Amino acid sequence: MIAKKDIRNLADIVGEDYFSSEMFMTSLYSHDIAALPGIVNDVLNPNAEAVAQPTTTEVVSNLLKYCKQHNLPIVPRGHGTSGYGGALPARGGVVVEMTRLNEVHHIDKSNMTVEVGSGIIWGKLIEELEDEGLTVAAYPSSAPSSTVGGWVAAGGSGIGSTKYGGIAEQVVDLEVVLPDGEVIRTKDTSEEHFKIETKGHFFRGDDSFFTDLSDNAVYDTDSTQLFVGSNGALGIITKVVLKIIPLRHIKPTTSSFRSQNLMVGALQDILEATRPFYLHFITDKFYDMLKEVNQAPPTMGGFIISCAFEGTDDEIETEIEKLKHIVSRYSGSVESKEVSEHEWSERFYPMRIKRLGPSLAPSEVYVPLENLDGYLNHMNKHFRNENFALEGAITDRGEVAVLTWFPDDERRRISFLMGWYRSLDVINLGLKHGGRAYSIGMWNAAHSRSFYGKENYAKMSDLKRKTDKKGYLNSHKVFAGPLVLSTRLNVLIMLIAGIVAPIVIWLAGIIVPSIIQAYVPWIFVNDPTSFLIWFIVGLFAGFAVSEFANLLPISVVLSIGTPFLRLGRRIFH
Ligand SMILES: Cc1cc2nc3c(=O)[nH]c(=O)nc-3n(C[C@H](O)[C@H](O)[C@H](O)COP(=O)(O)OP(=O)(O)OC[C@H]3O[C@@H](n4cnc5c(N)ncnc54)[C@H](O)[C@@H]3O)c2cc1C
């Protein structure tokens, strides 16, 4: 609980106009895009106590210094469009929304980079660059509303990633405020604890683009990649320098197929033979749901590939010719210009099917393209009793970012809670097919070590220990944290244990009196005093249970709980 004095001091640091502890503000900043089961919300109680919207790096630095000194939890947030719990205030405290740091600081046309405030929305940045005949190499499909810093912190791939890689490949330099308030530039950090292992060269996209980037990224002194995908657990990103490219003509082409394996075969050949800017698919179930919400284009088949090529008209036409051959080899149909343009414009709106819910439970995992068919078959079998839509985007590494949507209804509290197993199973099935977690955030922090790689994770932990031992900056993200049950729940557990203990003893005395008298005669409940004594013992036992629960990492609880959720879902759904 933040004391009134701290609220006043924080408002002074940020400025009255950009700080609020009013309920109408704090409740807006206590969730992200994913609907959290109501019971989980009650248990974890991720409630922001104050919201700050800093306007300069200096304010961010002062805010962090104050919070560290007074041990107040602090959580960076872009626009809250992620769904992995990364932006949730797991321990309450101050949510720092970065959207007021939204300037385009400098466009460097000779080095082809742009420096922006981390809170700028992708859509706005793209518009400003287009005025200069330039653009970004890749952007998330949430670009109309998500921030540049948010995607850098969350990591991942998006539109353009088939050719230019994920966000990691776009970032050249960052300005980061460390938990102790120190401001650093990641491109030039020579201290030992910032060094990070060079990533392997998996890149299959535009080589010239990649070469430029790796020239910039001399990892001995460049710690940029340490902060990409670190979910705000290591520092708050205030400025981002991104690689940019000349604005080029883009032409989308949609094709459809009658079966999954034909579509997957075509995807593999397209990636092998051409260099698409964007390569994306939806399966027939997604198509059927789009039909239900009147958003499905008229196509020959229900398995749809959307592809976009970039370049001169001649380059694009050559690529489209190759694509047409591949599509006909797999008995598919190249759809009309109207359908292609419709699909391209829909790339920003994957959540149209939410209307079928009214809630949507998403889950995402990377799977190697060569294992996609097996993974999809496994998913269909595993979730045969569930309604789900599935889409995927192919990256430069030959991986598929597979996104599964489960339409659901969060108002059905028990059934919705039990359905949580699906998100975890989607990832676990992906891992079985040679995949890896898509993003980390809070819920899948158990995968952090394999996600970041052992050595890099050790470096991140080391840096966290050195700069934020108590974990006040975005705790529970990346580094799995304990449950931290809400006070209400702690008290409830104690009371239940206090009431249950004397009742159990009393019943035991009735049901098996001879055993009790022979072995533990002193435990009888037969008068108000003994009832009171056992009530107090129960309270202590309840306290011990809730303290023990408070030690368990959320990700461990989720792993242990998954089979029970799965079973419960069968019963309650
Ligand atoms: C319709 C839709 C489409 C999407 N498409 C994609 C996609 O194509 N690819 C993809 O990868 N994801 C996608 N996402 C997920 C999400 O939009 C992205 O991860 C997005 O980039 C997050 O940006 P944000 O500004 O909303 O960040 P938030 O959700 O607010 O934050 C994300 C994480 O970053 C941290 N953070 C935010 N800002 C900062 C900062 N300045 N410094 C340090 N830490 C910070 C937060 O604490 C949190 O851990 C999509 C989501 C939706 C709803």
PDB file of C-alpha atoms and ligand atoms in Angstrom, residues 31-34 74-88 96-99 101 117-122 139-159 161 167 175-177 227 229-240 347-351 364 366 391 393 401 403 405 438-442 473-474 477-478, ligand 1:
ATOM      1  CA  HIS A  31      -5.050  -5.359 -16.711  1.00  0.00           C
ATOM      2  CA  ASP A  32      -3.697  -6.063 -20.174  1.00  0.00           C
ATOM      3  CA  ILE A  33      -5.418  -7.247 -23.373  1.00  0.00           C
ATOM      4  CA  ALA A  34      -6.058 -10.796 -22.098  1.00  0.00           C
ATOM      5  CA  ILE A  74       6.885  -0.052 -10.252  1.00  0.00           C
ATOM      6  CA  VAL A  75       5.673  -1.449 -13.592  1.00  0.00           C
ATOM      7  CA  PRO A  76       6.451  -0.008 -17.049  1.00  0.00           C
ATOM      8  CA  ARG A  77       3.630  -0.087 -19.564  1.00  0.00           C
ATOM      9  CA  GLY A  78       3.236   0.846 -23.208  1.00  0.00           C
ATOM     10  CA  HIS A  79      -0.360   0.585 -24.372  1.00  0.00           C
ATOM     11  CA  GLY A  80      -1.221  -2.681 -22.616  1.00  0.00           C
ATOM     12  CA  THR A  81      -1.845  -4.651 -25.841  1.00  0.00           C
ATOM     13  CA  SER A  82       0.213  -7.656 -24.737  1.00  0.00           C
ATOM     14  CA  GLY A  83      -1.501 -10.596 -23.084  1.00  0.00           C
ATOM     15  CA  TYR A  84       1.226 -12.394 -21.147  1.00  0.00           C
ATOM     16  CA  GLY A  85       0.787 -10.455 -17.912  1.00  0.00           C
ATOM     17  CA  GLY A  86       4.004  -8.457 -18.459  1.00  0.00           C
ATOM     18  CA  ALA A  87       2.317  -5.100 -17.875  1.00  0.00           C
ATOM     19  CA  LEU A  88       0.240  -6.256 -14.875  1.00  0.00           C
ATOM     20  CA  VAL A  96       4.365   3.967 -15.528  1.00  0.00           C
ATOM     21  CA  GLU A  97       2.666   4.517 -18.859  1.00  0.00           C
ATOM     22  CA  MET A  98       5.218   5.596 -21.453  1.00  0.00           C
ATOM     23  CA  THR A  99       2.947   6.994 -24.162  1.00  0.00           C
ATOM     24  CA  LEU A 101       7.450   9.970 -24.546  1.00  0.00           C
ATOM     25  CA  GLY A 117      10.616   8.182 -27.718  1.00  0.00           C
ATOM     26  CA  SER A 118       9.722   4.650 -26.593  1.00  0.00           C
ATOM     27  CA  GLY A 119       6.043   5.515 -26.112  1.00  0.00           C
ATOM     28  CA  ILE A 120       5.360   6.412 -29.741  1.00  0.00           C
ATOM     29  CA  ILE A 121       2.640   4.311 -31.387  1.00  0.00           C
ATOM     30  CA  TRP A 122       3.893   2.258 -34.360  1.00  0.00           C
ATOM     31  CA  TYR A 139       5.910  -3.878 -37.109  1.00  0.00           C
ATOM     32  CA  PRO A 140       3.443  -5.840 -34.963  1.00  0.00           C
ATOM     33  CA  SER A 141      -0.111  -6.385 -36.182  1.00  0.00           C
ATOM     34  CA  SER A 142      -1.136  -4.341 -33.133  1.00  0.00           C
ATOM     35  CA  ALA A 143       0.660  -1.363 -34.790  1.00  0.00           C
ATOM     36  CA  PRO A 144      -2.424   0.920 -34.713  1.00  0.00           C
ATOM     37  CA  SER A 145      -2.276   0.932 -30.904  1.00  0.00           C
ATOM     38  CA  SER A 146       0.947  -0.572 -29.501  1.00  0.00           C
ATOM     39  CA  THR A 147       4.113   1.363 -28.658  1.00  0.00           C
ATOM     40  CA  VAL A 148       7.597   0.921 -30.061  1.00  0.00           C
ATOM     41  CA  GLY A 149       9.062   0.456 -26.555  1.00  0.00           C
ATOM     42  CA  GLY A 150       6.345  -2.087 -25.717  1.00  0.00           C
ATOM     43  CA  TRP A 151       7.271  -4.307 -28.655  1.00  0.00           C
ATOM     44  CA  VAL A 152      10.998  -3.942 -27.935  1.00  0.00           C
ATOM     45  CA  ALA A 153      10.344  -4.972 -24.325  1.00  0.00           C
ATOM     46  CA  ALA A 154       7.954  -7.804 -25.217  1.00  0.00           C
ATOM     47  CA  GLY A 155      10.060  -9.094 -28.134  1.00  0.00           C
ATOM     48  CA  GLY A 156       8.531 -11.059 -30.985  1.00  0.00           C
ATOM     49  CA  SER A 157       7.938 -10.989 -34.709  1.00  0.00           C
ATOM     50  CA  GLY A 158       5.316  -9.309 -36.855  1.00  0.00           C
ATOM     51  CA  ILE A 159       4.513  -7.968 -40.301  1.00  0.00           C
ATOM     52  CA  SER A 161       9.470 -10.347 -40.172  1.00  0.00           C
ATOM     53  CA  ILE A 167      11.993  -6.616 -33.411  1.00  0.00           C
ATOM     54  CA  GLU A 175      18.234   4.576 -23.944  1.00  0.00           C
ATOM     55  CA  VAL A 176      17.359   2.696 -20.763  1.00  0.00           C
ATOM     56  CA  VAL A 177      16.846   3.874 -17.205  1.00  0.00           C
ATOM     57  CA  PHE A 227      17.102  -5.525 -23.024  1.00  0.00           C
ATOM     58  CA  GLY A 229      12.388  -8.999 -24.828  1.00  0.00           C
ATOM     59  CA  SER A 230      13.270  -8.367 -21.176  1.00  0.00           C
ATOM     60  CA  ASN A 231       9.698  -7.245 -20.418  1.00  0.00           C
ATOM     61  CA  GLY A 232      10.744  -4.197 -18.452  1.00  0.00           C
ATOM     62  CA  ALA A 233      12.325  -6.332 -15.734  1.00  0.00           C
ATOM     63  CA  LEU A 234      15.821  -4.877 -16.233  1.00  0.00           C
ATOM     64  CA  GLY A 235      15.052  -1.223 -16.891  1.00  0.00           C
ATOM     65  CA  ILE A 236      12.619   1.233 -18.450  1.00  0.00           C
ATOM     66  CA  ILE A 237      13.296   1.954 -22.120  1.00  0.00           C
ATOM     67  CA  THR A 238      12.944   5.666 -22.852  1.00  0.00           C
ATOM     68  CA  LYS A 239      14.377   5.988 -26.380  1.00  0.00           C
ATOM     69  CA  VAL A 240      14.730   3.526 -29.237  1.00  0.00           C
ATOM     70  CA  ARG A 347      -3.819  -7.904 -41.030  1.00  0.00           C
ATOM     71  CA  PHE A 348      -4.365  -5.444 -38.157  1.00  0.00           C
ATOM     72  CA  TYR A 349      -7.594  -7.023 -36.958  1.00  0.00           C
ATOM     73  CA  PRO A 350      -7.064 -10.657 -35.958  1.00  0.00           C
ATOM     74  CA  MET A 351      -9.551 -10.253 -33.110  1.00  0.00           C
ATOM     75  CA  GLU A 364       1.110 -18.289 -28.886  1.00  0.00           C
ATOM     76  CA  TYR A 366       6.950 -20.661 -32.180  1.00  0.00           C
ATOM     77  CA  GLU A 391      -3.344 -18.511 -37.540  1.00  0.00           C
ATOM     78  CA  ALA A 393       3.047 -15.994 -39.501  1.00  0.00           C
ATOM     79  CA  ALA A 401       4.546 -17.819 -34.800  1.00  0.00           C
ATOM     80  CA  LEU A 403      -1.437 -17.895 -32.557  1.00  0.00           C
ATOM     81  CA  TRP A 405      -7.645 -18.059 -30.255  1.00  0.00           C
ATOM     82  CA  TYR A 438       6.755 -16.899 -27.992  1.00  0.00           C
ATOM     83  CA  SER A 439       7.070 -14.360 -25.218  1.00  0.00           C
ATOM     84  CA  ILE A 440       7.631 -14.461 -21.490  1.00  0.00           C
ATOM     85  CA  GLY A 441       5.741 -11.881 -19.411  1.00  0.00           C
ATOM     86  CA  MET A 442       4.345 -13.260 -16.147  1.00  0.00           C
ATOM     87  CA  LEU A 473      10.921  -3.068 -10.915  1.00  0.00           C
ATOM     88  CA  ASN A 474       8.323  -5.180 -12.727  1.00  0.00           C
ATOM     89  CA  LYS A 477       8.128 -10.906 -14.940  1.00  0.00           C
ATOM     90  CA  VAL A 478      10.898 -12.963 -16.546  1.00  0.00           C
TER      91      VAL A 478
HETATM   92  C1  LIG B   1      -4.505  -7.333 -32.184  1.00  0.00           C
HETATM   93  C2  LIG B   1      -3.137  -7.647 -31.654  1.00  0.00           C
HETATM   94  C3  LIG B   1      -2.119  -7.962 -32.527  1.00  0.00           C
HETATM   95  C4  LIG B   1      -0.833  -8.245 -32.032  1.00  0.00           C
HETATM   96  N1  LIG B   1       0.150  -8.540 -32.922  1.00  0.00           N
HETATM   97  C5  LIG B   1       1.386  -8.829 -32.478  1.00  0.00           C
HETATM   98  C6  LIG B   1       2.427  -9.151 -33.394  1.00  0.00           C
HETATM   99  O1  LIG B   1       2.243  -9.132 -34.609  1.00  0.00           O
HETATM  100  N2  LIG B   1       3.632  -9.486 -32.884  1.00  0.00           N
HETATM  101  C7  LIG B   1       3.874  -9.486 -31.536  1.00  0.00           C
HETATM  102  O2  LIG B   1       4.998  -9.792 -31.136  1.00  0.00           O
HETATM  103  N3  LIG B   1       2.921  -9.155 -30.655  1.00  0.00           N
HETATM  104  C8  LIG B   1       1.695  -8.824 -31.083  1.00  0.00           C
HETATM  105  N4  LIG B   1       0.712  -8.494 -30.188  1.00  0.00           N
HETATM  106  C9  LIG B   1       1.047  -8.401 -28.756  1.00  0.00           C
HETATM  107  C10 LIG B   1       1.401  -6.930 -28.349  1.00  0.00           C
HETATM  108  O3  LIG B   1       0.633  -6.050 -29.088  1.00  0.00           O
HETATM  109  C11 LIG B   1       2.840  -6.592 -28.589  1.00  0.00           C
HETATM  110  O4  LIG B   1       3.655  -7.328 -27.746  1.00  0.00           O
HETATM  111  C12 LIG B   1       3.081  -5.094 -28.403  1.00  0.00           C
HETATM  112  O5  LIG B   1       4.204  -4.723 -29.046  1.00  0.00           O
HETATM  113  C13 LIG B   1       3.083  -4.622 -26.975  1.00  0.00           C
HETATM  114  O6  LIG B   1       3.155  -3.210 -26.992  1.00  0.00           O
HETATM  115  P1  LIG B   1       2.456  -2.322 -25.885  1.00  0.00           P
HETATM  116  O7  LIG B   1       2.869  -0.911 -26.108  1.00  0.00           O
HETATM  117  O8  LIG B   1       1.020  -2.559 -25.834  1.00  0.00           O
HETATM  118  O9  LIG B   1       3.191  -2.874 -24.576  1.00  0.00           O
HETATM  119  P2  LIG B   1       2.536  -3.408 -23.219  1.00  0.00           P
HETATM  120  O10 LIG B   1       1.587  -4.491 -23.520  1.00  0.00           O
HETATM  121  O11 LIG B   1       2.050  -2.264 -22.428  1.00  0.00           O
HETATM  122  O12 LIG B   1       3.830  -3.991 -22.499  1.00  0.00           O
HETATM  123  C14 LIG B   1       4.448  -5.174 -22.948  1.00  0.00           C
HETATM  124  C15 LIG B   1       5.623  -5.495 -22.013  1.00  0.00           C
HETATM  125  O13 LIG B   1       6.652  -4.531 -22.176  1.00  0.00           O
HETATM  126  C16 LIG B   1       6.914  -3.816 -20.958  1.00  0.00           C
HETATM  127  N5  LIG B   1       7.117  -2.431 -21.380  1.00  0.00           N
HETATM  128  C17 LIG B   1       6.270  -1.639 -22.080  1.00  0.00           C
HETATM  129  N6  LIG B   1       6.851  -0.470 -22.356  1.00  0.00           N
HETATM  130  C18 LIG B   1       8.094  -0.519 -21.814  1.00  0.00           C
HETATM  131  C19 LIG B   1       9.190   0.390 -21.760  1.00  0.00           C
HETATM  132  N7  LIG B   1       9.134   1.585 -22.345  1.00  0.00           N
HETATM  133  N8  LIG B   1      10.308   0.002 -21.106  1.00  0.00           N
HETATM  134  C20 LIG B   1      10.400  -1.218 -20.530  1.00  0.00           C
HETATM  135  N9  LIG B   1       9.397  -2.106 -20.545  1.00  0.00           N
HETATM  136  C21 LIG B   1       8.265  -1.764 -21.188  1.00  0.00           C
HETATM  137  C22 LIG B   1       5.695  -4.051 -20.089  1.00  0.00           C
HETATM  138  O14 LIG B   1       6.031  -4.013 -18.716  1.00  0.00           O
HETATM  139  C23 LIG B   1       5.283  -5.442 -20.526  1.00  0.00           C
HETATM  140  O15 LIG B   1       6.083  -6.394 -19.866  1.00  0.00           O
HETATM  141  C24 LIG B   1      -0.579  -8.217 -30.642  1.00  0.00           C
HETATM  142  C25 LIG B   1      -1.616  -7.897 -29.769  1.00  0.00           C
HETATM  143  C26 LIG B   1      -2.878  -7.614 -30.258  1.00  0.00           C
HETATM  144  C27 LIG B   1      -3.956  -7.254 -29.287  1.00  0.00           C
END
